[in-house]
Structures are given as structure tokens and as C-alpha cells.
mmCIF file of C-alpha atoms in Angstrom:
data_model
loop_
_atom_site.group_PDB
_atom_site.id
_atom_site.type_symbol
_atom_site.label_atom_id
_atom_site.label_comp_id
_atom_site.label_asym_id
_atom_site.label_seq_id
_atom_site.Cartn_x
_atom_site.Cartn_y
_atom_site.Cartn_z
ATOM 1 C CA UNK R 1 0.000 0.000 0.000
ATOM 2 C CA UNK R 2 1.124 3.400 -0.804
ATOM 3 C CA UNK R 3 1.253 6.146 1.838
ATOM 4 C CA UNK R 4 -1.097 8.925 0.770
ATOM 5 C CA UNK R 5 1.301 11.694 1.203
ATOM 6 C CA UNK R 6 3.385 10.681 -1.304
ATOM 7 C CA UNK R 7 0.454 10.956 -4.054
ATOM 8 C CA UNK R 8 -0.618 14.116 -2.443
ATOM 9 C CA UNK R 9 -2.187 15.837 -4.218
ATOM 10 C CA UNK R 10 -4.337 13.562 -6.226
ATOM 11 C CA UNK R 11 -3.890 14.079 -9.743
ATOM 12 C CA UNK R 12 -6.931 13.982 -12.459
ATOM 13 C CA UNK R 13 -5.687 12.472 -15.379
ATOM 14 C CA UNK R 14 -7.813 12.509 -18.637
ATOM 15 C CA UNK R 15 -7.610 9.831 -21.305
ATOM 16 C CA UNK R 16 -8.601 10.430 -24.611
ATOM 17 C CA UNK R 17 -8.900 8.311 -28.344
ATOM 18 C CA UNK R 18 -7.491 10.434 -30.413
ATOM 19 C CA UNK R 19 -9.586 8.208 -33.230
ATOM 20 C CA UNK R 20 -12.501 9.761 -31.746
ATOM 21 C CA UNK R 21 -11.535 13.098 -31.752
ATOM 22 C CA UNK R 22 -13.570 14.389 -34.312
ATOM 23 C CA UNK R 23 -16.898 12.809 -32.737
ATOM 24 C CA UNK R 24 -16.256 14.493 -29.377
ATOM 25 C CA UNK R 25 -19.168 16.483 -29.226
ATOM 26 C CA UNK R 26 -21.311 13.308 -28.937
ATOM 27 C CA UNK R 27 -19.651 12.845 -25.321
ATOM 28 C CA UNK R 28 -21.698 15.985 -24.577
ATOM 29 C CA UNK R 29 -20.918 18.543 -21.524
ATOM 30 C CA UNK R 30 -18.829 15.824 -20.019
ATOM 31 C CA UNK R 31 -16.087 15.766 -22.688
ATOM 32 C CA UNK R 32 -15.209 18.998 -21.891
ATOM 33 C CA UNK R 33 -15.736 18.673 -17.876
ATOM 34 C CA UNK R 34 -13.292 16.356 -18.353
ATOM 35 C CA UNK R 35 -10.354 18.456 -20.189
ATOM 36 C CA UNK R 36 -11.472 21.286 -17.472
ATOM 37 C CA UNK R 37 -10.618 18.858 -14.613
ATOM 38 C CA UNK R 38 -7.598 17.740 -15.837
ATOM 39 C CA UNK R 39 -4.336 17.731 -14.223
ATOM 40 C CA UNK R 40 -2.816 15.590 -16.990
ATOM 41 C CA UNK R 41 -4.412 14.965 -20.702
ATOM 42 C CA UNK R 42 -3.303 12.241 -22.643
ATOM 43 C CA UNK R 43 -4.220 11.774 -26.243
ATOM 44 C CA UNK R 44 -3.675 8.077 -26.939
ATOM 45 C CA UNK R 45 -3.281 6.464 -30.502
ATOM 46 C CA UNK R 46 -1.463 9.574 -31.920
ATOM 47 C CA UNK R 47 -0.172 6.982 -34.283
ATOM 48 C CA UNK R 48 -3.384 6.463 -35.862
ATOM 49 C CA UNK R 49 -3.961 9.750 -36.944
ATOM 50 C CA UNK R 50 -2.189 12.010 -40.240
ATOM 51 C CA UNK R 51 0.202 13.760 -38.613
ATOM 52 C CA UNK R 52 -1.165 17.115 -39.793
ATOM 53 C CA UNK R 53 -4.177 16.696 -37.323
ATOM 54 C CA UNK R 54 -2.113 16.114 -34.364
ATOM 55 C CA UNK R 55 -0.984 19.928 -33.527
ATOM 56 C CA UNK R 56 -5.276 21.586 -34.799
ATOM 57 C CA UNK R 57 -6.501 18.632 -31.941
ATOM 58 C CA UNK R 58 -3.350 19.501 -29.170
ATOM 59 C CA UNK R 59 -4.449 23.663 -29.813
ATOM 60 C CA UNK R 60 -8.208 22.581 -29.259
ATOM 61 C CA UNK R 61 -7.513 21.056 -25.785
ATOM 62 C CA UNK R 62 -5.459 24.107 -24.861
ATOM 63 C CA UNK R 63 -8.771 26.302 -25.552
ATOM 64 C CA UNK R 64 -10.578 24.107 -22.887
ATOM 65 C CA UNK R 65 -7.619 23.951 -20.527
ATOM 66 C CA UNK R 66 -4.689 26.274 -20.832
ATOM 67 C CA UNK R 67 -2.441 25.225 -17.893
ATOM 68 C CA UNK R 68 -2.567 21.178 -17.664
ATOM 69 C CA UNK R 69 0.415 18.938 -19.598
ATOM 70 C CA UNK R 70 -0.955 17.223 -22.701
ATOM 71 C CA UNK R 71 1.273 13.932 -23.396
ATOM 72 C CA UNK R 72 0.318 12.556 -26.852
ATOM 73 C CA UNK R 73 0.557 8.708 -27.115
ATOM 74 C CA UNK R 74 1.063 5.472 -28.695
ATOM 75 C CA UNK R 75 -0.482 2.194 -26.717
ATOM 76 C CA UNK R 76 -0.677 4.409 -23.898
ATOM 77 C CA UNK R 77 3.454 5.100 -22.778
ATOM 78 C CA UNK R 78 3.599 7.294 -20.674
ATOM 79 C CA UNK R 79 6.798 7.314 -18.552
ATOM 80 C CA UNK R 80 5.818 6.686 -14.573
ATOM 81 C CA UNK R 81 8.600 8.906 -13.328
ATOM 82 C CA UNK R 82 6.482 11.875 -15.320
ATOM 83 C CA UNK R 83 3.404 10.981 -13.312
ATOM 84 C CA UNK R 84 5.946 10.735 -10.066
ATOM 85 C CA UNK R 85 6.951 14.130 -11.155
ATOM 86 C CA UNK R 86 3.892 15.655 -11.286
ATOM 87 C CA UNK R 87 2.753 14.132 -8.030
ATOM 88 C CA UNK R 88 5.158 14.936 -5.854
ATOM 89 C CA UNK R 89 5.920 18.711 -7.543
ATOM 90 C CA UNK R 90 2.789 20.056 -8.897
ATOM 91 C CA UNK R 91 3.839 23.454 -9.147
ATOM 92 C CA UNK R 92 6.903 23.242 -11.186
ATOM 93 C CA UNK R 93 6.788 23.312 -14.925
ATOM 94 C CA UNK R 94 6.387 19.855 -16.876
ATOM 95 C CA UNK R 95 7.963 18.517 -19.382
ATOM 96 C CA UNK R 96 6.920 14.856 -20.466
ATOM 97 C CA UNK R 97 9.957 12.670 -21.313
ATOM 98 C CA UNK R 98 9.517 10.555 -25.084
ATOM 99 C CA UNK R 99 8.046 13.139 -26.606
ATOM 100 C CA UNK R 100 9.455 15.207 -29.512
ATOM 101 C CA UNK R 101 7.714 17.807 -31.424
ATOM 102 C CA UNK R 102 9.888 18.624 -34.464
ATOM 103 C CA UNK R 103 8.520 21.843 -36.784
ATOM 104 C CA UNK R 104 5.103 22.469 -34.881
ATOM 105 C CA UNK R 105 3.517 19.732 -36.471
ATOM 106 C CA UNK R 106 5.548 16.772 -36.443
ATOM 107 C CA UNK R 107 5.514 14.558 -32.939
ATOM 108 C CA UNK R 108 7.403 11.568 -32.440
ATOM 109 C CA UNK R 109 7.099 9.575 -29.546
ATOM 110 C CA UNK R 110 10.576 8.284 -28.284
#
């Protein structure tokens, strides 16, 4: 068991298809509750998308929520020691590790 000072504070981490980007005013008022709440937003299956979509869909988040990380994804990697990070330091800046983003539109995961 994990002492609950070391998690302190509690992070809300948002998960998102990035496939189902486009649809995401189906999810309704929630969808966006969501980004709102977010500590962390991660937009999974990056891979599946053109490439050219990536940096429109990262901008729209940042209209919802201005000040939380977004780590785009493959198969959901994300690096624990960024969560750790976070955790334990949530008022320093944050900068996810594997994640490149060459010319403003190009991301690479590492």
C-alpha cells in the first residue's frame, strides 16, 4: 500500500482516443468537464492519426484547458517517473519525457 502523502495531491488524469476526436461532441458537456478537470491529458493512438491533425486537436484542448500537460501517445506510454513528477511537484513546470515535437507539427514519440 502506498502512503497517501506521497500521491498528495491527487492528480486527475484525462484519457482520450485520439480516433474519436472528431466525434467528441457526442460525449456531450462531459467531454469537456473532463479536459477542465484535468491535471494531466493524454491523447492516446497519436499513431493512428495524419500527422497534420495532431498539432489543430493539441491547440483545441489548450482552448478548454490552458495550464494542464498534454502527453500525446502510442499504446498508452507514458513514462511513470512523469506521473511521479507531477505528483510529488505540482507546481513546477512539466515537461513529459519521449516526446518530440519537431517543426510544430511533427511529434514523435521516443
Amino acid at each position: 500500500m502506498v502512503s497517501s502523502s506521497r500521491l498528495s495531491p491527487p492528480l486527475v488524469v484525462t484519457v482520450f482516443d485520439a480516433e474519436l476526436w472528431e466525434a467528441k461532441d457526442c460525449f456531450g458537456p462531459v467531454f469537456y468537464n473532463q479536459i477542465r478537470a484535468a491535471d494531466l491529458f493524454v491523447l492516446n493512438k497519436i499513431d493512428l492519426l495524419p500527422q497534420e491533425t495532431i498539432p489543430k486537436f493539441l491547440e483545441e484542448i489548450r482552448l478548454v484547458n490552458t495550464s494542464c500537460p498534454i502527453i500525446p501517445t502510442t499504446f498508452g506510454r507514458i513514462n511513470p517517473e512523469d506521473l511521479w513528477a507531477m505528483s510529488l511537484n505540482p507546481d513546477k513546470g512539466y515537461s513529459p519525457q519521449g516526446i518530440q515535437i519537431e517543426d510544430n507539427s511533427t511529434l514523435k514519440t521516443l
